[in-house]
PDB file of C-alpha atoms in Angstrom:
ATOM      1  CA  MET I 279      -0.063  -0.129  -0.075  1.00 46.00           C
ATOM      2  CA  SER I 280       1.603   3.156  -0.946  1.00 74.00           C
ATOM      3  CA  GLN I 281       2.560   5.601   1.868  1.00 79.00           C
ATOM      4  CA  THR I 282      -0.058   8.472   0.208  1.00 79.00           C
ATOM      5  CA  VAL I 283      -3.187   6.220   0.456  1.00 84.00           C
ATOM      6  CA  GLN I 284      -2.103   4.702   4.190  1.00 84.00           C
ATOM      7  CA  ARG I 285      -2.348   8.700   5.095  1.00 82.00           C
ATOM      8  CA  ALA I 286      -5.388   8.828   3.731  1.00 82.00           C
ATOM      9  CA  ILE I 287      -6.743   5.808   5.390  1.00 85.00           C
ATOM     10  CA  GLU I 288      -5.424   7.328   9.135  1.00 86.00           C
ATOM     11  CA  LEU I 289      -6.987  10.634   8.165  1.00 83.00           C
ATOM     12  CA  ILE I 290     -10.221   9.316   7.466  1.00 85.00           C
ATOM     13  CA  ARG I 291     -10.217   6.978  10.647  1.00 85.00           C
ATOM     14  CA  ARG I 292      -8.912   9.907  12.677  1.00 86.00           C
ATOM     15  CA  SER I 293     -11.872  12.588  11.220  1.00 83.00           C
ATOM     16  CA  ALA I 294     -14.547   9.370  12.474  1.00 82.00           C
ATOM     17  CA  GLU I 295     -12.855   9.888  15.938  1.00 83.00           C
ATOM     18  CA  HIS I 296     -13.001  13.507  16.421  1.00 85.00           C
ATOM     19  CA  PRO I 297     -12.684  16.647  14.495  1.00 89.00           C
ATOM     20  CA  LEU I 298      -9.226  17.542  13.264  1.00 87.00           C
ATOM     21  CA  SER I 299      -7.486  20.807  12.718  1.00 91.00           C
ATOM     22  CA  LEU I 300      -4.862  21.032   9.716  1.00 91.00           C
ATOM     23  CA  ALA I 301      -2.209  20.998  12.684  1.00 91.00           C
ATOM     24  CA  ASP I 302      -3.829  17.930  13.906  1.00 89.00           C
ATOM     25  CA  ALA I 303      -3.398  16.421  10.487  1.00 87.00           C
ATOM     26  CA  SER I 304      -0.139  17.054   9.954  1.00 89.00           C
ATOM     27  CA  GLU I 305       0.846  15.872  13.670  1.00 89.00           C
ATOM     28  CA  VAL I 306      -1.042  12.589  13.126  1.00 84.00           C
ATOM     29  CA  LEU I 307       0.733  12.079   9.730  1.00 86.00           C
ATOM     30  CA  GLY I 308       3.963  13.639  10.870  1.00 87.00           C
ATOM     31  CA  VAL I 309       4.241  15.346   7.320  1.00 89.00           C
ATOM     32  CA  HIS I 310       4.306  19.226   6.659  1.00 89.00           C
ATOM     33  CA  LYS I 311       0.930  21.210   6.608  1.00 90.00           C
ATOM     34  CA  SER I 312       0.785  21.410   2.947  1.00 90.00           C
ATOM     35  CA  THR I 313       1.286  18.080   2.189  1.00 89.00           C
ATOM     36  CA  ALA I 314      -1.633  17.457   4.894  1.00 88.00           C
ATOM     37  CA  LEU I 315      -3.895  19.665   3.343  1.00 91.00           C
ATOM     38  CA  ARG I 316      -3.510  18.355  -0.038  1.00 90.00           C
ATOM     39  CA  ILE I 317      -4.474  14.823   1.361  1.00 89.00           C
ATOM     40  CA  LEU I 318      -7.687  16.444   3.000  1.00 89.00           C
ATOM     41  CA  GLN I 319      -8.853  18.465  -0.266  1.00 91.00           C
ATOM     42  CA  THR I 320      -8.568  15.093  -1.733  1.00 89.00           C
ATOM     43  CA  LEU I 321     -10.845  13.657   0.680  1.00 88.00           C
ATOM     44  CA  GLU I 322     -13.129  16.449   0.581  1.00 88.00           C
ATOM     45  CA  ALA I 323     -13.483  16.483  -3.154  1.00 89.00           C
ATOM     46  CA  ALA I 324     -14.628  12.323  -2.981  1.00 87.00           C
ATOM     47  CA  ARG I 325     -16.653  13.207  -0.017  1.00 88.00           C
ATOM     48  CA  PHE I 326     -14.875  11.244   2.657  1.00 87.00           C
ATOM     49  CA  VAL I 327     -14.418  14.146   4.729  1.00 89.00           C
ATOM     50  CA  ARG I 328     -16.062  17.089   5.206  1.00 89.00           C
ATOM     51  CA  LYS I 329     -14.501  20.556   6.285  1.00 90.00           C
ATOM     52  CA  THR I 330     -16.621  22.451   9.314  1.00 90.00           C
ATOM     53  CA  GLY I 331     -17.235  25.996   9.490  1.00 87.00           C
ATOM     54  CA  ALA I 332     -14.548  26.097  11.980  1.00 88.00           C
ATOM     55  CA  GLY I 333     -12.093  25.103   9.804  1.00 89.00           C
ATOM     56  CA  THR I 334     -11.743  21.091  11.221  1.00 90.00           C
ATOM     57  CA  TYR I 335     -12.403  18.231   9.279  1.00 90.00           C
ATOM     58  CA  VAL I 336     -14.769  15.693  10.036  1.00 89.00           C
ATOM     59  CA  VAL I 337     -15.953  12.381   8.426  1.00 85.00           C
ATOM     60  CA  GLY I 338     -17.963  12.889   5.026  1.00 84.00           C
ATOM     61  CA  SER I 339     -21.226  11.777   3.820  1.00 78.00           C
ATOM     62  CA  GLY I 340     -19.347   9.758   1.092  1.00 78.00           C
ATOM     63  CA  LEU I 341     -18.308   7.268   3.761  1.00 75.00           C
ATOM     64  CA  ILE I 342     -21.092   7.044   4.942  1.00 67.00           C
ATOM     65  CA  GLU I 343     -22.710   6.213   1.657  1.00 69.00           C
ATOM     66  CA  LEU I 344     -20.678   3.687   0.842  1.00 69.00           C
ATOM     67  CA  SER I 345     -20.958   2.168   4.156  1.00 61.00           C
ATOM     68  CA  GLU I 346     -24.784   2.099   3.825  1.00 57.00           C
ATOM     69  CA  LEU I 347     -24.455   0.785   0.279  1.00 59.00           C
ATOM     70  CA  ALA I 348     -22.144  -1.785   0.975  1.00 57.00           C
ATOM     71  CA  LEU I 349     -24.282  -3.230   3.612  1.00 51.00           C
ATOM     72  CA  GLY I 350     -27.395  -2.574   1.651  1.00 53.00           C
ATOM     73  CA  SER I 351     -25.684  -4.837  -1.121  1.00 54.00           C
ATOM     74  CA  MET I 352     -25.286  -7.545   1.143  1.00 51.00           C
ATOM     75  CA  ASP I 353     -29.023  -7.335   2.446  1.00 72.00           C
ATOM     76  CA  LEU I 354     -30.316  -6.977  -0.864  1.00 81.00           C
ATOM     77  CA  ARG I 355     -28.632 -10.088  -2.403  1.00 83.00           C
ATOM     78  CA  GLU I 356     -29.826 -12.308   0.636  1.00 83.00           C
ATOM     79  CA  PHE I 357     -33.334 -10.859   0.282  1.00 83.00           C
ATOM     80  CA  ALA I 358     -33.539 -11.255  -3.475  1.00 92.00           C
ATOM     81  CA  SER I 359     -31.536 -14.543  -4.319  1.00 90.00           C
ATOM     82  CA  ALA I 360     -34.645 -17.138  -4.578  1.00 94.00           C
ATOM     83  CA  HIS I 361     -36.986 -14.099  -6.398  1.00 95.00           C
ATOM     84  CA  LEU I 362     -34.127 -14.307  -9.067  1.00 95.00           C
ATOM     85  CA  ARG I 363     -33.797 -17.830  -9.440  1.00 95.00           C
ATOM     86  CA  ARG I 364     -37.428 -18.068  -9.444  1.00 96.00           C
ATOM     87  CA  LEU I 365     -37.763 -15.724 -12.237  1.00 96.00           C
ATOM     88  CA  GLN I 366     -34.861 -17.217 -14.174  1.00 95.00           C
ATOM     89  CA  ARG I 367     -37.024 -20.485 -14.353  1.00 94.00           C
ATOM     90  CA  GLU I 368     -40.033 -18.579 -15.432  1.00 95.00           C
ATOM     91  CA  THR I 369     -38.401 -17.196 -18.334  1.00 95.00           C
ATOM     92  CA  GLY I 370     -35.879 -19.405 -19.161  1.00 93.00           C
ATOM     93  CA  HIS I 371     -33.466 -16.326 -19.618  1.00 94.00           C
ATOM     94  CA  THR I 372     -30.535 -14.827 -17.722  1.00 93.00           C
ATOM     95  CA  VAL I 373     -31.150 -12.822 -14.742  1.00 95.00           C
ATOM     96  CA  HIS I 374     -29.482  -9.545 -13.397  1.00 95.00           C
ATOM     97  CA  LEU I 375     -29.079  -7.577 -10.335  1.00 96.00           C
ATOM     98  CA  ALA I 376     -27.853  -4.635 -10.667  1.00 95.00           C
ATOM     99  CA  GLN I 377     -27.212  -1.574  -7.784  1.00 91.00           C
ATOM    100  CA  LEU I 378     -25.824   2.178  -7.726  1.00 86.00           C
ATOM    101  CA  THR I 379     -22.698   2.057  -5.788  1.00 83.00           C
ATOM    102  CA  GLY I 380     -20.976   5.490  -5.610  1.00 79.00           C
ATOM    103  CA  ASP I 381     -20.860   6.790  -9.411  1.00 82.00           C
ATOM    104  CA  GLU I 382     -21.143   3.218 -10.887  1.00 85.00           C
ATOM    105  CA  ILE I 383     -24.033   0.861 -11.520  1.00 89.00           C
ATOM    106  CA  ILE I 384     -22.761  -2.697 -10.299  1.00 90.00           C
ATOM    107  CA  TYR I 385     -24.034  -6.307 -11.076  1.00 91.00           C
ATOM    108  CA  ILE I 386     -24.527  -7.890  -7.479  1.00 90.00           C
ATOM    109  CA  ASP I 387     -26.178 -11.138  -8.453  1.00 90.00           C
ATOM    110  CA  LYS I 388     -26.463 -13.160 -12.091  1.00 91.00           C
ATOM    111  CA  VAL I 389     -28.439 -15.918 -12.597  1.00 90.00           C
ATOM    112  CA  ASP I 390     -27.164 -17.529 -15.424  1.00 87.00           C
ATOM    113  CA  SER I 391     -29.546 -18.929 -18.087  1.00 85.00           C
ATOM    114  CA  PRO I 392     -28.763 -22.780 -19.167  1.00 79.00           C
ATOM    115  CA  ALA I 393     -29.389 -21.685 -22.934  1.00 67.00           C
ATOM    116  CA  PHE I 394     -26.820 -20.898 -25.434  1.00 57.00           C
ATOM    117  CA  ASP I 395     -26.856 -17.080 -24.676  1.00 53.00           C
ATOM    118  CA  ALA I 396     -25.123 -17.544 -21.108  1.00 52.00           C
ATOM    119  CA  VAL I 397     -22.066 -18.504 -22.984  1.00 51.00           C
ATOM    120  CA  LYS I 398     -22.144 -14.959 -25.005  1.00 62.00           C
ATOM    121  CA  LEU I 399     -23.303 -12.637 -22.043  1.00 72.00           C
ATOM    122  CA  PRO I 400     -20.115 -10.427 -21.208  1.00 72.00           C
ATOM    123  CA  SER I 401     -21.971  -9.424 -17.952  1.00 75.00           C
ATOM    124  CA  ARG I 402     -20.617 -10.774 -14.332  1.00 78.00           C
ATOM    125  CA  VAL I 403     -20.876 -10.127 -10.673  1.00 83.00           C
ATOM    126  CA  GLY I 404     -18.799  -7.137  -9.703  1.00 80.00           C
ATOM    127  CA  ARG I 405     -18.805  -5.649 -12.818  1.00 83.00           C
ATOM    128  CA  ALA I 406     -19.839  -2.203 -14.056  1.00 85.00           C
ATOM    129  CA  VAL I 407     -22.436  -1.530 -16.422  1.00 89.00           C
ATOM    130  CA  SER I 408     -22.920   1.418 -18.600  1.00 90.00           C
ATOM    131  CA  ILE I 409     -24.989   3.993 -16.797  1.00 92.00           C
ATOM    132  CA  TYR I 410     -26.632   5.304 -19.877  1.00 93.00           C
ATOM    133  CA  ALA I 411     -26.675   2.363 -22.500  1.00 93.00           C
ATOM    134  CA  SER I 412     -28.343  -0.258 -20.469  1.00 95.00           C
ATOM    135  CA  ALA I 413     -31.695  -1.501 -19.336  1.00 97.00           C
ATOM    136  CA  VAL I 414     -30.855  -1.586 -15.692  1.00 97.00           C
ATOM    137  CA  GLY I 415     -28.683   2.022 -15.851  1.00 95.00           C
ATOM    138  CA  LYS I 416     -31.654   3.589 -17.462  1.00 97.00           C
ATOM    139  CA  VAL I 417     -34.383   2.785 -15.015  1.00 97.00           C
ATOM    140  CA  ILE I 418     -32.385   3.373 -12.126  1.00 96.00           C
ATOM    141  CA  LEU I 419     -31.572   6.850 -13.528  1.00 95.00           C
ATOM    142  CA  ALA I 420     -35.351   7.605 -14.115  1.00 96.00           C
ATOM    143  CA  HIS I 421     -35.973   7.101 -10.669  1.00 94.00           C
ATOM    144  CA  LEU I 422     -33.281   9.204  -9.000  1.00 93.00           C
ATOM    145  CA  PRO I 423     -33.997  12.670  -7.430  1.00 92.00           C
ATOM    146  CA  ARG I 424     -33.148  14.902 -10.167  1.00 92.00           C
ATOM    147  CA  ASP I 425     -30.267  16.548  -8.528  1.00 91.00           C
ATOM    148  CA  GLU I 426     -28.641  13.141  -8.442  1.00 91.00           C
ATOM    149  CA  ARG I 427     -29.409  11.993 -11.456  1.00 92.00           C
ATOM    150  CA  ASP I 428     -27.303  15.236 -12.885  1.00 91.00           C
ATOM    151  CA  ARG I 429     -24.904  14.634 -10.962  1.00 89.00           C
ATOM    152  CA  LEU I 430     -24.188  11.151 -12.034  1.00 89.00           C
ATOM    153  CA  LEU I 431     -24.186  12.472 -15.478  1.00 90.00           C
ATOM    154  CA  SER I 432     -22.210  15.229 -15.284  1.00 88.00           C
ATOM    155  CA  HIS I 433     -19.214  12.955 -15.203  1.00 83.00           C
ATOM    156  CA  VAL I 434     -20.685  10.902 -18.416  1.00 88.00           C
ATOM    157  CA  THR I 435     -18.689  11.125 -21.663  1.00 89.00           C
ATOM    158  CA  PHE I 436     -21.326   9.779 -24.065  1.00 92.00           C
ATOM    159  CA  GLU I 437     -20.048   7.353 -26.853  1.00 91.00           C
ATOM    160  CA  ARG I 438     -22.220   6.050 -29.642  1.00 94.00           C
ATOM    161  CA  TYR I 439     -21.140   2.172 -29.054  1.00 94.00           C
ATOM    162  CA  THR I 440     -24.033   1.226 -31.789  1.00 94.00           C
ATOM    163  CA  ASP I 441     -26.682   2.746 -33.767  1.00 93.00           C
ATOM    164  CA  THR I 442     -29.602   2.176 -30.915  1.00 93.00           C
ATOM    165  CA  THR I 443     -27.401   3.922 -28.214  1.00 92.00           C
ATOM    166  CA  PHE I 444     -28.907   7.336 -26.836  1.00 94.00           C
ATOM    167  CA  ALA I 445     -25.552   8.804 -27.067  1.00 90.00           C
ATOM    168  CA  ASP I 446     -26.186  12.447 -25.805  1.00 92.00           C
ATOM    169  CA  ARG I 447     -27.656  14.066 -23.032  1.00 93.00           C
ATOM    170  CA  ALA I 448     -30.737  15.556 -24.738  1.00 93.00           C
ATOM    171  CA  SER I 449     -32.195  12.188 -26.330  1.00 94.00           C
ATOM    172  CA  LEU I 450     -31.371  10.458 -22.820  1.00 94.00           C
ATOM    173  CA  GLU I 451     -33.369  12.812 -20.895  1.00 95.00           C
ATOM    174  CA  LEU I 452     -36.422  11.979 -23.691  1.00 95.00           C
ATOM    175  CA  GLU I 453     -35.706   7.993 -22.975  1.00 96.00           C
ATOM    176  CA  LEU I 454     -36.016   8.700 -19.209  1.00 96.00           C
ATOM    177  CA  ILE I 455     -39.143  10.409 -19.069  1.00 96.00           C
ATOM    178  CA  GLU I 456     -40.822   7.620 -20.941  1.00 96.00           C
ATOM    179  CA  VAL I 457     -39.195   4.894 -18.433  1.00 96.00           C
ATOM    180  CA  ARG I 458     -40.180   6.872 -15.243  1.00 95.00           C
ATOM    181  CA  GLU I 459     -43.772   7.032 -16.676  1.00 95.00           C
ATOM    182  CA  ARG I 460     -44.304   3.140 -17.638  1.00 94.00           C
ATOM    183  CA  GLY I 461     -42.012   2.208 -15.007  1.00 94.00           C
ATOM    184  CA  TRP I 462     -39.815  -0.050 -16.891  1.00 97.00           C
ATOM    185  CA  ALA I 463     -36.932   0.210 -19.347  1.00 97.00           C
ATOM    186  CA  THR I 464     -35.189  -1.635 -22.386  1.00 96.00           C
ATOM    187  CA  ASP I 465     -32.001  -2.291 -23.545  1.00 95.00           C
ATOM    188  CA  ASN I 466     -32.212  -2.395 -27.711  1.00 95.00           C
ATOM    189  CA  GLY I 467     -28.676  -3.569 -28.257  1.00 93.00           C
ATOM    190  CA  GLU I 468     -27.551  -0.341 -27.194  1.00 93.00           C
ATOM    191  CA  HIS I 469     -24.088  -1.269 -26.077  1.00 93.00           C
ATOM    192  CA  ASP I 470     -23.887  -4.731 -27.803  1.00 91.00           C
ATOM    193  CA  ALA I 471     -25.868  -4.894 -30.460  1.00 91.00           C
ATOM    194  CA  TYR I 472     -26.646  -8.869 -30.312  1.00 91.00           C
ATOM    195  CA  VAL I 473     -28.052  -8.168 -26.386  1.00 92.00           C
ATOM    196  CA  MET I 474     -31.667  -7.422 -25.564  1.00 95.00           C
ATOM    197  CA  CYS I 475     -32.662  -6.573 -21.988  1.00 96.00           C
ATOM    198  CA  VAL I 476     -35.599  -5.667 -19.990  1.00 98.00           C
ATOM    199  CA  ALA I 477     -35.324  -3.868 -16.063  1.00 97.00           C
ATOM    200  CA  ALA I 478     -37.639  -2.999 -13.312  1.00 97.00           C
ATOM    201  CA  PRO I 479     -36.607  -0.724 -10.294  1.00 96.00           C
ATOM    202  CA  ILE I 480     -36.296  -1.846  -6.977  1.00 94.00           C
ATOM    203  CA  LEU I 481     -37.636   0.257  -4.150  1.00 92.00           C
ATOM    204  CA  ASP I 482     -36.851   0.713  -0.827  1.00 85.00           C
ATOM    205  CA  THR I 483     -39.178   1.786   2.488  1.00 81.00           C
ATOM    206  CA  ARG I 484     -38.676   5.219   1.538  1.00 81.00           C
ATOM    207  CA  GLY I 485     -39.497   5.003  -1.915  1.00 87.00           C
ATOM    208  CA  ARG I 486     -35.931   5.438  -3.214  1.00 88.00           C
ATOM    209  CA  VAL I 487     -34.516   3.332  -5.983  1.00 91.00           C
ATOM    210  CA  VAL I 488     -32.054   1.369  -4.366  1.00 90.00           C
ATOM    211  CA  ALA I 489     -31.120  -1.350  -7.509  1.00 93.00           C
ATOM    212  CA  ALA I 490     -32.732  -3.073 -10.436  1.00 96.00           C
ATOM    213  CA  VAL I 491     -33.440  -6.557 -11.716  1.00 97.00           C
ATOM    214  CA  SER I 492     -33.217  -7.368 -15.345  1.00 96.00           C
ATOM    215  CA  ILE I 493     -34.388 -10.303 -17.695  1.00 97.00           C
ATOM    216  CA  THR I 494     -31.722 -10.457 -20.583  1.00 94.00           C
ATOM    217  CA  ALA I 495     -30.774 -12.436 -23.814  1.00 92.00           C
ATOM    218  CA  ILE I 496     -28.850 -12.544 -27.335  1.00 91.00           C
ATOM    219  CA  GLU I 497     -31.126 -11.363 -29.780  1.00 91.00           C
ATOM    220  CA  VAL I 498     -30.930 -15.091 -32.070  1.00 89.00           C
ATOM    221  CA  ILE I 499     -32.560 -16.541 -28.774  1.00 90.00           C
ATOM    222  CA  ALA I 500     -35.256 -13.854 -27.929  1.00 92.00           C
ATOM    223  CA  THR I 501     -36.009 -10.351 -29.524  1.00 95.00           C
ATOM    224  CA  LEU I 502     -36.779  -7.467 -27.297  1.00 96.00           C
ATOM    225  CA  PRO I 503     -40.651  -7.608 -28.108  1.00 96.00           C
ATOM    226  CA  GLN I 504     -40.537 -11.639 -26.995  1.00 96.00           C
ATOM    227  CA  LEU I 505     -38.697 -10.384 -23.789  1.00 96.00           C
ATOM    228  CA  GLU I 506     -41.215  -7.644 -23.028  1.00 97.00           C
ATOM    229  CA  ALA I 507     -43.683 -10.391 -23.293  1.00 96.00           C
ATOM    230  CA  ARG I 508     -42.237 -11.510 -19.947  1.00 96.00           C
ATOM    231  CA  LEU I 509     -42.523  -8.084 -18.264  1.00 97.00           C
ATOM    232  CA  PRO I 510     -45.314  -9.229 -16.178  1.00 97.00           C
ATOM    233  CA  LEU I 511     -43.083 -11.419 -14.114  1.00 97.00           C
ATOM    234  CA  LEU I 512     -40.151  -9.215 -13.999  1.00 97.00           C
ATOM    235  CA  LEU I 513     -42.318  -6.399 -12.403  1.00 97.00           C
ATOM    236  CA  ASP I 514     -43.948  -8.957 -10.289  1.00 96.00           C
ATOM    237  CA  THR I 515     -40.352 -10.330  -9.086  1.00 96.00           C
ATOM    238  CA  ALA I 516     -39.444  -6.193  -8.776  1.00 95.00           C
ATOM    239  CA  ALA I 517     -42.398  -5.314  -6.492  1.00 94.00           C
ATOM    240  CA  THR I 518     -41.923  -8.396  -4.641  1.00 93.00           C
ATOM    241  CA  ILE I 519     -38.505  -7.648  -3.737  1.00 92.00           C
ATOM    242  CA  SER I 520     -39.406  -4.042  -2.812  1.00 91.00           C
ATOM    243  CA  ALA I 521     -41.887  -5.051  -0.783  1.00 89.00           C
ATOM    244  CA  GLU I 522     -39.532  -7.472   1.246  1.00 85.00           C
ATOM    245  CA  LEU I 523     -37.082  -4.328   1.370  1.00 82.00           C
ATOM    246  CA  GLY I 524     -40.339  -1.964   3.202  1.00 80.00           C
ATOM    247  CA  TYR I 525     -41.413  -0.485   0.010  1.00 81.00           C
ATOM    248  CA  ALA I 526     -45.362   0.020   0.493  1.00 74.00           C
ATOM    249  CA  ALA I 527     -47.341  -0.942  -2.845  1.00 69.00           C
ATOM    250  CA  GLY I 528     -49.080   1.976  -4.315  1.00 57.00           C
ATOM    251  CA  ALA I 529     -46.465   4.865  -2.800  1.00 56.00           C
ATOM    252  CA  ALA I 530     -45.418   7.071  -5.319  1.00 54.00           C
ATOM    253  CA  PRO I 531     -41.617   6.461  -5.622  1.00 55.00           C
ATOM    254  CA  VAL I 532     -38.860   9.056  -4.558  1.00 56.00           C
ATOM    255  CA  GLY I 533     -37.427  11.017  -7.672  1.00 57.00           C
TER     256      GLY I 533
END
């Protein structure tokens, strides 16, 4: 582990215990104040520490958010596991569970189809998925509060992967309006031309989107209309998982 990383970890730990002044940080690390300040400013930009009105540094919301997401991921996989496997048996296609973690959407579970398409799908647990060129990405974005969606998309460099990619912010925003209104999203070969997908949001007790569940196939196995025909099963699975997380059916999603 590099010395800079070790210093950053130590400052995060100390700021969680009590407020740190710049002098405190310099003393803790045994470095000049200018070095301590650079590390603190980097941590502050990532929201791992926060500068108070008194000029001291305390643990930031970014670290708390990551901790909650990590715990939520473990709980979510446990809640969702049996439902994902049932959905795969009922549809015959690969099923994914994806979650927003930091600024990325990550696959946190996958149930492979025994069919040929399972061999060809590039997805895997722990892998990030395109936030704008995927069904799970679009359905999560569509149900996020506007300020959070703006923050995430401000970091995106749009790229046209295929002819169907929403490769600019304006066209994506129009798509997200439709996704939010109907409650589910599609991926019509928008990242990989041969991959089709439909996805639905999973909501928590506050009505906030916390994840997405999807069914996916390569086009020679199932076309997008064929996957859309499975929407009742997908939506029922998403609603069941949401209910187990405490979401009250009929409550308006936050966003």
